[in-house]
Amino acid sequence: MEYTFSNRIQSVQSSVVRDILQLTQGKSIISFAGGLPAEEWFPMEAIRKVSNIVLKQSPKALQYGVTEGIMELREQLAKRMELHKKITVEPSMVMLTSGSQQTIDLMAKAFIDPGDVVLVENPTYLACLQVMKLYGAQVVGVQSDAEGMIPEDLAHKLDKYRPKMVYVVPTFSNPTGRVWSLARRQALLEQCRRTGTVIFEDDPYGELGFTNQQLPTLAALEGDAPDRLVVYTSTFSKLVAPGLRTGWVAADRRIIQMLARGKQSADLHSSVLDQLLLSELLRSDSFSLDDHVHKVSLIYKERMETMLTSLQQNEAWKGSQWNKPQGGMFLWLELPEGLDAEHLLRVAVQKGVAFVPGFPFYVEDCKRNTMRLNFSFASPDVIRTGMERLGEAIGEFTGRYADV
Amino acid sequence: MEYTFSNRIQSVQSSVVRDILQLTQGKSIISFAGGLPAEEWFPMEAIRKVSNIVLKQSPKALQYGVTEGIMELREQLAKRMELHKKITVEPSMVMLTSGSQQTIDLMAKAFIDPGDVVLVENPTYLACLQVMKLYGAQVVGVQSDAEGMIPEDLAHKLDKYRPKMVYVVPTFSNPTGRVWSLARRQALLEQCRRTGTVIFEDDPYGELGFTNQQLPTLAALEGDAPDRLVVYTSTFSKLVAPGLRTGWVAADRRIIQMLARGKQSADLHSSVLDQLLLSELLRSDSFSLDDHVHKVSLIYKERMETMLTSLQQNEAWKGSQWNKPQGGMFLWLELPEGLDAEHLLRVAVQKGVAFVPGFPFYVEDCKRNTMRLNFSFASPDVIRTGMERLGEAIGEFTGRYADV
């Protein structure tokens, strides 16, 4: 017999990232596909130590908890956002989630009725596109360049569509690694203030910068406004480790209340143990999150430069273009016009290397000659080997293409 | 300004359980309200030991994981279900979730289009009602008695509504503590086979029995059918500890695939660390989950008997009726006709004791004179004190009622 599933779930395509990861499972393929942090630098020993503290304290560590998360970690995050990001929030304006992905899901649940419009950069984070569509949103791209959304097109689309929200990743974006200029950040805020539109700022990579320059987040630029439009989200996945599934969202209390309603029905609350481990880690004398993040950023910078060097030194990439990321985890590459990165992927996987084609990140005007390369996961040596394989693949692929 | 939230989220009422828990926070109120396990019996030391093992092994413990959960724990659960419940499933038919609540959310996401009907017992688990309504389901109650759903009414409503699923808690149900008879279990299966309707069997309490009698789960009764209708879910929340947020669902692979799609967009996956801790715990020589569950069941039995004794010995409960639970965590009580348990709750909270009125568990034909008492959380001494306070409250309340 056939089971009768919901239209909603049948509309979801299994993500390309996921399919590729499954394709490469169990094989000795070098993957530049996922957005995985460098696991050999996870603070395993520090987390083991705090687990011994937490699990010797109260059994509350294993009991049901409140939906919004443990108050101590919410307080620590409020302080840290103030200190590092100049974002002023009370702990009651912070809710813990099971990572950024859940924050996106809860935002869609709390705001989107079928047919509502969400404005996004084009390309943008593909899992956000999937979630928004799953809740019936119409996702519309705003014209963007290297500095962010173009204000005129943004203004036009705010007026035309009256969207429920604008979703942006303004710092070291996924997939392009782009950083919005200050002027564009201000323009976005100004336009959304004019129309009273919620801005959903996704900032998982903001602390992973390779330079001293740090632009203010949209949440910091908005400041301590009475009716805040910016809903800010970030995650421990990129700062400490993703397996602990802990992210957070900071917003107006009325929004937090609705997100909490959604979360209560989704999973009651996130792992109390994981929250307590992170809280204890932030309090620990023998571990400094700031030092750790600084170290990890230097490691990622070296890996990014290794990847860049490989690209520059291989003739096969002639005619392709790429950015030089200032932070984050991703390099964005445009193959010569007419080439299709999905076809390249098929060749690449045979050579033993994987990446993600750019097309699923587009809402419209899809460029099939784009691809995203992750540089945070593999060590420099592995990156060199992987880039050799990818170089072979592109050489063979463009050669084959030239034959056709 | 006013934020414009989705109709969906605005339709959700904050749960009564939650409101009461908030009402009593920080006060020295004895709570029979929540469904909390006895935290003083959590295997803290065993979990601390396995955390030292897991966090000395691979950094994969803190890396992103697969949506369906770690394979090892899925294999262990498949074996354990076979051994304890005679449920035959392959590990690929098992998915890990962040607790039963998430399983319910994913089932609704995967099956419910707005207007679809879900059949339930009446009363039933209130958080299931909330989730189903949030996804736009029309929830319809099936007439039930102490043995479960009445087959004639079930057959009639299956034909009339062509529901997407039938949701049941056949063993030590929440809220009534009821256990379905074997005949009613078989009748449900037979009727749903006739109409090809999915049966969602929620079994969080099944192992917490107070007698030697164990009735087969619906999943076991269905056996190794080619197109399975039973979607079986249970959770470590009641067996080990809820703070680890780990539950599981066992079903036909095609259903698991859709649930995984929903989960991927909801939170990518559940905490890897928590899954590994549980897997290591199940493998541990120094901890036996079976012994632990047996011990906890004896503790709950004693607490239930303490509560029953308090009820029997206090004249103030004259005219009220209650069951003698054979397992689980809840006692279900009916006040004399015409009394409203929500009003009693107001008096009770002033006396320093809380419970949950029965009305929010009803889909229809709501009995406002019902209430649910949790006996698993408080120690026998605390239960006695709490029941004295509740006895005062009911005495005062019925006295006041008699005056009116």
Coordinates of N, CA and C in Angstrom, one line a residue, chain A residues 52 57 76 93 118 158 237 246 269 289 309 348 377:
Chain A
N52 N 32.2 16.2 34.3 CA 32.4 15.6 35.6 C 31.9 16.6 36.7
Q57 N 26.9 17.5 40.3 CA 26.0 18.4 41.0 C 24.6 17.9 41.1
Q76 N 24.6 34.3 30.6 CA 25.9 34.4 30.1 C 26.0 34.9 28.6
M93 N 15.2 38.0 26.9 CA 15.0 38.2 25.5 C 15.9 37.2 24.7
V118 N 8.8 36.0 2.1 CA 10.1 36.2 2.8 C 11.1 36.7 1.8
L158 N 10.0 45.4 -0.6 CA 9.3 45.6 0.6 C 7.9 46.2 0.4
S237 N 27.5 25.8 17.6 CA 28.0 24.8 16.6 C 29.3 25.2 16.0
T246 N 23.3 23.3 20.3 CA 22.8 24.4 21.1 C 23.1 25.7 20.4
H269 N 11.9 21.2 25.1 CA 13.1 22.0 25.4 C 14.3 21.2 24.8
L289 N 36.7 30.7 25.9 CA 36.0 30.6 24.6 C 36.6 31.6 23.7
T309 N 45.6 29.0 -2.6 CA 46.9 28.8 -3.3 C 46.7 27.6 -4.3
A348 N 34.0 14.8 -10.2 CA 34.8 15.0 -9.0 C 34.7 13.8 -8.0
F377 N 36.9 22.0 7.4 CA 36.9 20.7 8.0 C 38.3 19.9 7.7

